[in-house]
Amino acid sequence: MISSREQVTQMIVAAKVRKGLKWAHVAESIGMSKEWTTAGCLGQMAFDKAQAETLGQLFELSDEAVAWLQIVPYKGSLPTAVPTDPLIYRWYELVNVYGTTIKELIHEEFGDGIMSAIDFSMDIQRQSDPKGDRVNVVLSGKFLPYKSY
């Protein structure tokens, strides 16, 4: 019996390792981006029935696990307020150092509002560089202005 979405995530990660799969291949199998698909497989998005069934076949999941993939998850995957994983901590550091700059420039360009993480897309690519390859991350979220009432 499965009692949490986290258990399904563990099953997916174990099957991915066992089968030697890449997230891009998993994404291709359901026709979605590697970024969104990875987030979903790690427990942060819900899949529709067809996507969940395809993932179930790919990862050899039970019908119960496939059902869990279709439930809207509790979002937020970090176990601590300040992340301890070095890569994730660098993102935390980036927001700590540049967050006010990002906020200031968005407000200057768009006005008072936020960038949506719901109407959102992300693209992560490797960028060749003679001094050492770079991680190129593009985040694109709809601007949502605060309303006056």
N, C-alpha and C. Protein backbone atom coordinates (compact mmCIF):
# COMPACT_ATOMS: atom_id res chain seq x y z
N MET A 1 0.84 -1.18 0.00
CA MET A 1 0.00 0.00 0.00
C MET A 1 0.88 1.25 0.00
N ILE A 2 0.55 2.20 -0.86
CA ILE A 2 1.28 3.46 -0.95
C ILE A 2 0.54 4.48 -0.10
N SER A 3 1.26 5.18 0.76
CA SER A 3 0.62 6.14 1.65
C SER A 3 1.01 7.59 1.38
N SER A 4 1.91 7.83 0.40
CA SER A 4 2.29 9.20 0.11
C SER A 4 2.86 9.33 -1.30
N ARG A 5 2.82 10.52 -1.83
CA ARG A 5 3.38 10.81 -3.15
C ARG A 5 4.90 10.64 -3.12
N GLU A 6 5.50 10.89 -1.95
CA GLU A 6 6.95 10.75 -1.80
C GLU A 6 7.40 9.31 -2.10
N GLN A 7 6.57 8.35 -1.72
CA GLN A 7 6.91 6.95 -2.01
C GLN A 7 6.96 6.70 -3.51
N VAL A 8 6.03 7.30 -4.25
CA VAL A 8 6.01 7.14 -5.71
C VAL A 8 7.24 7.80 -6.31
N THR A 9 7.62 8.96 -5.79
CA THR A 9 8.83 9.64 -6.26
C THR A 9 10.04 8.72 -6.08
N GLN A 10 10.14 8.09 -4.93
CA GLN A 10 11.26 7.17 -4.67
C GLN A 10 11.24 6.00 -5.66
N MET A 11 10.06 5.49 -5.97
CA MET A 11 9.94 4.39 -6.94
C MET A 11 10.43 4.83 -8.32
N ILE A 12 10.03 6.06 -8.70
CA ILE A 12 10.41 6.59 -10.01
C ILE A 12 11.92 6.77 -10.09
N VAL A 13 12.51 7.38 -9.08
CA VAL A 13 13.96 7.62 -9.10
C VAL A 13 14.71 6.29 -9.12
N ALA A 14 14.27 5.33 -8.34
CA ALA A 14 14.92 4.01 -8.33
C ALA A 14 14.83 3.35 -9.70
N ALA A 15 13.67 3.41 -10.34
CA ALA A 15 13.50 2.81 -11.67
C ALA A 15 14.33 3.54 -12.71
N LYS A 16 14.41 4.84 -12.61
CA LYS A 16 15.22 5.64 -13.53
C LYS A 16 16.68 5.21 -13.47
N VAL A 17 17.18 5.05 -12.25
CA VAL A 17 18.57 4.61 -12.06
C VAL A 17 18.74 3.18 -12.57
N ARG A 18 17.85 2.30 -12.19
CA ARG A 18 17.93 0.89 -12.58
C ARG A 18 17.93 0.73 -14.10
N LYS A 19 17.12 1.55 -14.78
CA LYS A 19 16.99 1.42 -16.23
C LYS A 19 17.95 2.32 -17.00
N GLY A 20 18.68 3.20 -16.31
CA GLY A 20 19.64 4.09 -16.97
C GLY A 20 18.97 5.14 -17.84
N LEU A 21 17.79 5.62 -17.41
CA LEU A 21 17.04 6.60 -18.21
C LEU A 21 17.53 8.02 -17.97
N LYS A 22 17.31 8.87 -18.94
CA LYS A 22 17.56 10.31 -18.83
C LYS A 22 16.21 11.01 -18.76
N TRP A 23 16.15 12.13 -18.03
CA TRP A 23 14.89 12.88 -17.90
C TRP A 23 14.37 13.33 -19.27
N ALA A 24 15.27 13.67 -20.19
CA ALA A 24 14.83 14.09 -21.52
C ALA A 24 14.07 12.96 -22.22
N HIS A 25 14.49 11.73 -22.04
CA HIS A 25 13.79 10.58 -22.64
C HIS A 25 12.42 10.40 -21.98
N VAL A 26 12.38 10.55 -20.66
CA VAL A 26 11.10 10.43 -19.95
C VAL A 26 10.14 11.50 -20.46
N ALA A 27 10.63 12.73 -20.60
CA ALA A 27 9.79 13.83 -21.08
C ALA A 27 9.28 13.57 -22.49
N GLU A 28 10.15 13.08 -23.33
CA GLU A 28 9.76 12.77 -24.71
C GLU A 28 8.63 11.74 -24.74
N SER A 29 8.66 10.80 -23.81
CA SER A 29 7.63 9.75 -23.80
C SER A 29 6.24 10.29 -23.51
N ILE A 30 6.16 11.43 -22.81
CA ILE A 30 4.83 12.02 -22.53
C ILE A 30 4.60 13.33 -23.28
N GLY A 31 5.56 13.73 -24.11
CA GLY A 31 5.39 14.91 -24.94
C GLY A 31 5.44 16.24 -24.19
N MET A 32 6.22 16.29 -23.11
CA MET A 32 6.34 17.53 -22.33
C MET A 32 7.82 17.90 -22.21
N SER A 33 8.10 19.10 -21.67
CA SER A 33 9.49 19.53 -21.50
C SER A 33 10.18 18.69 -20.43
N LYS A 34 11.50 18.62 -20.52
CA LYS A 34 12.25 17.86 -19.52
C LYS A 34 12.16 18.53 -18.16
N GLU A 35 12.04 19.87 -18.15
CA GLU A 35 11.97 20.60 -16.88
C GLU A 35 10.66 20.30 -16.15
N TRP A 36 9.53 20.40 -16.84
CA TRP A 36 8.22 20.16 -16.22
C TRP A 36 8.08 18.68 -15.85
N THR A 37 8.51 17.82 -16.75
CA THR A 37 8.40 16.38 -16.49
C THR A 37 9.22 15.98 -15.27
N THR A 38 10.43 16.49 -15.17
CA THR A 38 11.27 16.17 -14.02
C THR A 38 10.62 16.66 -12.74
N ALA A 39 10.10 17.88 -12.75
CA ALA A 39 9.40 18.40 -11.57
C ALA A 39 8.24 17.49 -11.19
N GLY A 40 7.50 17.03 -12.17
CA GLY A 40 6.38 16.13 -11.90
C GLY A 40 6.83 14.79 -11.35
N CYS A 41 7.86 14.23 -11.94
CA CYS A 41 8.35 12.94 -11.47
C CYS A 41 8.95 13.05 -10.07
N LEU A 42 9.43 14.22 -9.71
CA LEU A 42 9.96 14.44 -8.37
C LEU A 42 8.88 14.90 -7.39
N GLY A 43 7.61 14.83 -7.82
CA GLY A 43 6.51 15.05 -6.90
C GLY A 43 5.94 16.44 -6.84
N GLN A 44 6.25 17.30 -7.81
CA GLN A 44 5.82 18.69 -7.73
C GLN A 44 4.71 19.07 -8.72
N MET A 45 4.31 18.17 -9.57
CA MET A 45 3.25 18.41 -10.56
C MET A 45 2.35 17.18 -10.64
N ALA A 46 1.11 17.40 -11.07
CA ALA A 46 0.19 16.29 -11.31
C ALA A 46 0.17 15.99 -12.81
N PHE A 47 0.10 14.71 -13.14
CA PHE A 47 0.02 14.28 -14.53
C PHE A 47 -1.42 13.94 -14.88
N ASP A 48 -1.79 14.10 -16.17
CA ASP A 48 -3.11 13.64 -16.57
C ASP A 48 -3.06 12.11 -16.70
N LYS A 49 -4.21 11.51 -16.94
CA LYS A 49 -4.33 10.04 -16.95
C LYS A 49 -3.39 9.40 -17.97
N ALA A 50 -3.38 9.93 -19.20
CA ALA A 50 -2.54 9.34 -20.25
C ALA A 50 -1.06 9.46 -19.90
N GLN A 51 -0.65 10.62 -19.40
CA GLN A 51 0.75 10.80 -19.01
C GLN A 51 1.13 9.85 -17.89
N ALA A 52 0.26 9.76 -16.88
CA ALA A 52 0.53 8.90 -15.72
C ALA A 52 0.63 7.43 -16.16
N GLU A 53 -0.24 7.01 -17.07
CA GLU A 53 -0.19 5.62 -17.54
C GLU A 53 1.09 5.35 -18.32
N THR A 54 1.51 6.29 -19.14
CA THR A 54 2.76 6.14 -19.89
C THR A 54 3.94 6.04 -18.92
N LEU A 55 3.95 6.92 -17.91
CA LEU A 55 5.02 6.86 -16.91
C LEU A 55 4.97 5.55 -16.13
N GLY A 56 3.77 5.08 -15.86
CA GLY A 56 3.62 3.80 -15.17
C GLY A 56 4.26 2.67 -15.94
N GLN A 57 4.07 2.66 -17.26
CA GLN A 57 4.70 1.62 -18.09
C GLN A 57 6.22 1.81 -18.12
N LEU A 58 6.65 3.03 -18.31
CA LEU A 58 8.08 3.31 -18.41
C LEU A 58 8.83 2.92 -17.13
N PHE A 59 8.24 3.27 -15.99
CA PHE A 59 8.90 3.02 -14.70
C PHE A 59 8.42 1.72 -14.02
N GLU A 60 7.54 0.98 -14.71
CA GLU A 60 7.00 -0.28 -14.17
C GLU A 60 6.32 -0.06 -12.81
N LEU A 61 5.40 0.90 -12.78
CA LEU A 61 4.69 1.26 -11.55
C LEU A 61 3.37 0.50 -11.46
N SER A 62 2.90 0.31 -10.24
CA SER A 62 1.60 -0.32 -10.01
C SER A 62 0.48 0.65 -10.39
N ASP A 63 -0.74 0.11 -10.53
CA ASP A 63 -1.90 0.96 -10.80
C ASP A 63 -2.10 1.99 -9.69
N GLU A 64 -1.81 1.59 -8.46
CA GLU A 64 -1.95 2.52 -7.34
C GLU A 64 -0.96 3.68 -7.47
N ALA A 65 0.27 3.40 -7.85
CA ALA A 65 1.27 4.45 -8.04
C ALA A 65 0.85 5.38 -9.18
N VAL A 66 0.32 4.81 -10.25
CA VAL A 66 -0.17 5.61 -11.39
C VAL A 66 -1.29 6.55 -10.92
N ALA A 67 -2.17 6.07 -10.06
CA ALA A 67 -3.24 6.92 -9.52
C ALA A 67 -2.66 8.08 -8.71
N TRP A 68 -1.62 7.81 -7.93
CA TRP A 68 -0.99 8.87 -7.13
C TRP A 68 -0.39 9.96 -8.03
N LEU A 69 0.10 9.59 -9.21
CA LEU A 69 0.69 10.57 -10.13
C LEU A 69 -0.34 11.59 -10.63
N GLN A 70 -1.62 11.27 -10.50
CA GLN A 70 -2.68 12.14 -11.01
C GLN A 70 -3.27 13.05 -9.92
N ILE A 71 -2.78 12.92 -8.70
CA ILE A 71 -3.29 13.73 -7.58
C ILE A 71 -2.45 15.00 -7.47
N VAL A 72 -3.10 16.13 -7.28
CA VAL A 72 -2.38 17.39 -7.12
C VAL A 72 -1.52 17.29 -5.85
N PRO A 73 -0.21 17.49 -5.99
CA PRO A 73 0.69 17.30 -4.85
C PRO A 73 0.76 18.54 -3.95
N TYR A 74 1.27 18.31 -2.76
CA TYR A 74 1.66 19.42 -1.88
C TYR A 74 2.98 19.93 -2.44
N LYS A 75 3.01 21.18 -2.84
CA LYS A 75 4.20 21.72 -3.51
C LYS A 75 5.22 22.22 -2.49
N GLY A 76 6.46 22.07 -2.85
CA GLY A 76 7.58 22.45 -2.00
C GLY A 76 8.32 21.19 -1.61
N SER A 77 9.52 21.04 -2.13
CA SER A 77 10.22 19.77 -1.95
C SER A 77 11.46 19.85 -1.07
N LEU A 78 11.77 21.03 -0.55
CA LEU A 78 12.98 21.15 0.25
C LEU A 78 12.71 20.74 1.70
N PRO A 79 13.60 19.93 2.26
CA PRO A 79 13.37 19.44 3.62
C PRO A 79 13.69 20.46 4.72
N THR A 80 14.45 21.51 4.37
CA THR A 80 14.82 22.53 5.36
C THR A 80 14.61 23.92 4.78
N ALA A 81 14.47 24.93 5.65
CA ALA A 81 14.27 26.30 5.18
C ALA A 81 15.48 26.79 4.39
N VAL A 82 16.67 26.53 4.89
CA VAL A 82 17.89 26.85 4.17
C VAL A 82 18.41 25.52 3.62
N PRO A 83 18.45 25.39 2.29
CA PRO A 83 18.84 24.11 1.70
C PRO A 83 20.28 23.74 2.06
N THR A 84 20.52 22.45 2.22
CA THR A 84 21.87 21.98 2.53
C THR A 84 22.58 21.38 1.33
N ASP A 85 21.83 20.97 0.30
CA ASP A 85 22.47 20.45 -0.91
C ASP A 85 23.22 21.61 -1.58
N PRO A 86 24.51 21.44 -1.91
CA PRO A 86 25.31 22.56 -2.44
C PRO A 86 24.71 23.22 -3.69
N LEU A 87 24.19 22.43 -4.63
CA LEU A 87 23.64 23.04 -5.84
C LEU A 87 22.39 23.86 -5.52
N ILE A 88 21.50 23.30 -4.72
CA ILE A 88 20.28 24.02 -4.36
C ILE A 88 20.62 25.22 -3.47
N TYR A 89 21.62 25.07 -2.60
CA TYR A 89 22.03 26.20 -1.77
C TYR A 89 22.50 27.37 -2.63
N ARG A 90 23.17 27.11 -3.75
CA ARG A 90 23.63 28.20 -4.63
C ARG A 90 22.45 28.99 -5.19
N TRP A 91 21.33 28.30 -5.45
CA TRP A 91 20.12 29.02 -5.89
C TRP A 91 19.59 29.89 -4.75
N TYR A 92 19.61 29.37 -3.55
CA TYR A 92 19.21 30.14 -2.36
C TYR A 92 20.13 31.36 -2.22
N GLU A 93 21.43 31.13 -2.39
CA GLU A 93 22.40 32.22 -2.32
C GLU A 93 22.13 33.25 -3.42
N LEU A 94 21.84 32.76 -4.62
CA LEU A 94 21.53 33.66 -5.74
C LEU A 94 20.36 34.57 -5.39
N VAL A 95 19.30 34.01 -4.82
CA VAL A 95 18.14 34.82 -4.44
C VAL A 95 18.50 35.77 -3.30
N ASN A 96 19.31 35.29 -2.35
CA ASN A 96 19.72 36.16 -1.25
C ASN A 96 20.52 37.36 -1.75
N VAL A 97 21.43 37.13 -2.69
CA VAL A 97 22.29 38.20 -3.19
C VAL A 97 21.58 39.05 -4.24
N TYR A 98 20.88 38.43 -5.16
CA TYR A 98 20.29 39.15 -6.29
C TYR A 98 18.77 39.32 -6.22
N GLY A 99 18.13 38.77 -5.21
CA GLY A 99 16.67 38.85 -5.11
C GLY A 99 16.14 40.27 -5.11
N THR A 100 16.76 41.14 -4.33
CA THR A 100 16.28 42.53 -4.29
C THR A 100 16.53 43.23 -5.62
N THR A 101 17.62 42.87 -6.30
CA THR A 101 17.90 43.44 -7.62
C THR A 101 16.86 42.99 -8.64
N ILE A 102 16.55 41.69 -8.63
CA ILE A 102 15.54 41.15 -9.53
C ILE A 102 14.20 41.83 -9.27
N LYS A 103 13.82 41.94 -7.99
CA LYS A 103 12.56 42.59 -7.61
C LYS A 103 12.54 44.04 -8.09
N GLU A 104 13.59 44.77 -7.84
CA GLU A 104 13.67 46.19 -8.23
C GLU A 104 13.53 46.35 -9.73
N LEU A 105 14.24 45.53 -10.50
CA LEU A 105 14.21 45.67 -11.95
C LEU A 105 12.87 45.23 -12.54
N ILE A 106 12.26 44.20 -11.99
CA ILE A 106 10.93 43.79 -12.46
C ILE A 106 9.92 44.89 -12.17
N HIS A 107 9.97 45.46 -10.97
CA HIS A 107 9.02 46.53 -10.64
C HIS A 107 9.26 47.77 -11.49
N GLU A 108 10.51 48.08 -11.76
CA GLU A 108 10.80 49.25 -12.61
C GLU A 108 10.25 49.04 -14.02
N GLU A 109 10.38 47.83 -14.55
CA GLU A 109 9.95 47.55 -15.92
C GLU A 109 8.45 47.29 -16.02
N PHE A 110 7.86 46.60 -15.04
CA PHE A 110 6.47 46.15 -15.15
C PHE A 110 5.51 46.85 -14.19
N GLY A 111 6.01 47.36 -13.10
CA GLY A 111 5.15 47.93 -12.07
C GLY A 111 5.04 46.98 -10.88
N ASP A 112 4.09 47.26 -9.99
CA ASP A 112 3.93 46.48 -8.77
C ASP A 112 3.22 45.17 -9.07
N GLY A 113 3.91 44.07 -8.89
CA GLY A 113 3.34 42.76 -9.15
C GLY A 113 4.37 41.68 -8.94
N ILE A 114 4.06 40.48 -9.43
CA ILE A 114 4.94 39.34 -9.26
C ILE A 114 5.10 38.58 -10.57
N MET A 115 6.10 37.72 -10.60
CA MET A 115 6.27 36.79 -11.71
C MET A 115 5.61 35.48 -11.30
N SER A 116 4.72 35.00 -12.12
CA SER A 116 4.00 33.76 -11.81
C SER A 116 4.92 32.55 -11.86
N ALA A 117 4.72 31.65 -10.93
CA ALA A 117 5.37 30.33 -10.98
C ALA A 117 4.34 29.29 -11.42
N ILE A 118 3.14 29.76 -11.79
CA ILE A 118 2.09 28.87 -12.29
C ILE A 118 2.03 28.98 -13.81
N ASP A 119 1.89 30.21 -14.33
CA ASP A 119 1.96 30.43 -15.78
C ASP A 119 3.44 30.68 -16.06
N PHE A 120 4.19 29.59 -16.20
CA PHE A 120 5.63 29.63 -16.09
C PHE A 120 6.26 28.57 -16.98
N SER A 121 7.46 28.86 -17.47
CA SER A 121 8.26 27.84 -18.16
C SER A 121 9.72 28.03 -17.79
N MET A 122 10.48 26.97 -17.98
CA MET A 122 11.89 26.97 -17.65
C MET A 122 12.62 26.17 -18.70
N ASP A 123 13.82 26.63 -19.04
CA ASP A 123 14.65 25.90 -20.00
C ASP A 123 16.06 25.86 -19.44
N ILE A 124 16.62 24.66 -19.31
CA ILE A 124 17.97 24.47 -18.79
C ILE A 124 18.80 23.83 -19.91
N GLN A 125 19.88 24.50 -20.26
CA GLN A 125 20.74 24.01 -21.34
C GLN A 125 22.20 24.11 -20.94
N ARG A 126 23.01 23.24 -21.51
CA ARG A 126 24.47 23.32 -21.36
C ARG A 126 24.97 24.31 -22.41
N GLN A 127 25.83 25.22 -21.99
CA GLN A 127 26.39 26.22 -22.90
C GLN A 127 27.90 26.03 -22.93
N SER A 128 28.43 25.66 -24.08
CA SER A 128 29.88 25.43 -24.20
C SER A 128 30.62 26.73 -24.00
N ASP A 129 31.75 26.64 -23.31
CA ASP A 129 32.59 27.81 -23.06
C ASP A 129 34.02 27.30 -22.90
N PRO A 130 34.98 27.93 -23.59
CA PRO A 130 36.37 27.47 -23.49
C PRO A 130 36.92 27.53 -22.05
N LYS A 131 36.37 28.36 -21.20
CA LYS A 131 36.83 28.48 -19.82
C LYS A 131 36.13 27.48 -18.90
N GLY A 132 35.23 26.68 -19.44
CA GLY A 132 34.45 25.72 -18.66
C GLY A 132 32.98 25.89 -19.01
N ASP A 133 32.32 24.78 -19.28
CA ASP A 133 30.92 24.84 -19.67
C ASP A 133 30.08 25.57 -18.63
N ARG A 134 29.03 26.21 -19.12
CA ARG A 134 28.17 27.02 -18.27
C ARG A 134 26.77 26.42 -18.23
N VAL A 135 26.06 26.71 -17.17
CA VAL A 135 24.66 26.30 -17.03
C VAL A 135 23.82 27.51 -17.44
N ASN A 136 23.02 27.33 -18.49
CA ASN A 136 22.16 28.41 -18.96
C ASN A 136 20.73 28.09 -18.55
N VAL A 137 20.17 28.92 -17.67
CA VAL A 137 18.81 28.71 -17.17
C VAL A 137 17.97 29.92 -17.56
N VAL A 138 16.86 29.66 -18.24
CA VAL A 138 15.92 30.72 -18.60
C VAL A 138 14.61 30.44 -17.87
N LEU A 139 14.18 31.40 -17.06
CA LEU A 139 12.91 31.32 -16.35
C LEU A 139 11.97 32.32 -17.00
N SER A 140 10.77 31.90 -17.33
CA SER A 140 9.82 32.79 -17.97
C SER A 140 8.46 32.63 -17.29
N GLY A 141 8.06 33.68 -16.57
CA GLY A 141 6.78 33.65 -15.88
C GLY A 141 5.93 34.84 -16.27
N LYS A 142 4.65 34.64 -16.34
CA LYS A 142 3.72 35.72 -16.65
C LYS A 142 3.77 36.76 -15.54
N PHE A 143 3.75 38.04 -15.92
CA PHE A 143 3.70 39.10 -14.92
C PHE A 143 2.26 39.26 -14.44
N LEU A 144 2.09 39.25 -13.15
CA LEU A 144 0.77 39.39 -12.53
C LEU A 144 0.76 40.66 -11.69
N PRO A 145 0.10 41.72 -12.18
CA PRO A 145 0.08 42.98 -11.41
C PRO A 145 -0.86 42.87 -10.21
N TYR A 146 -0.47 43.56 -9.14
CA TYR A 146 -1.38 43.67 -8.00
C TYR A 146 -2.53 44.57 -8.41
N LYS A 147 -3.73 44.24 -7.98
CA LYS A 147 -4.92 45.01 -8.33
C LYS A 147 -5.26 45.97 -7.22
N SER A 148 -5.79 47.10 -7.58
CA SER A 148 -6.34 48.04 -6.60
C SER A 148 -7.82 47.77 -6.45
N TYR A 149 -8.31 47.88 -5.24
CA TYR A 149 -9.74 47.65 -5.03
C TYR A 149 -10.22 48.50 -3.88
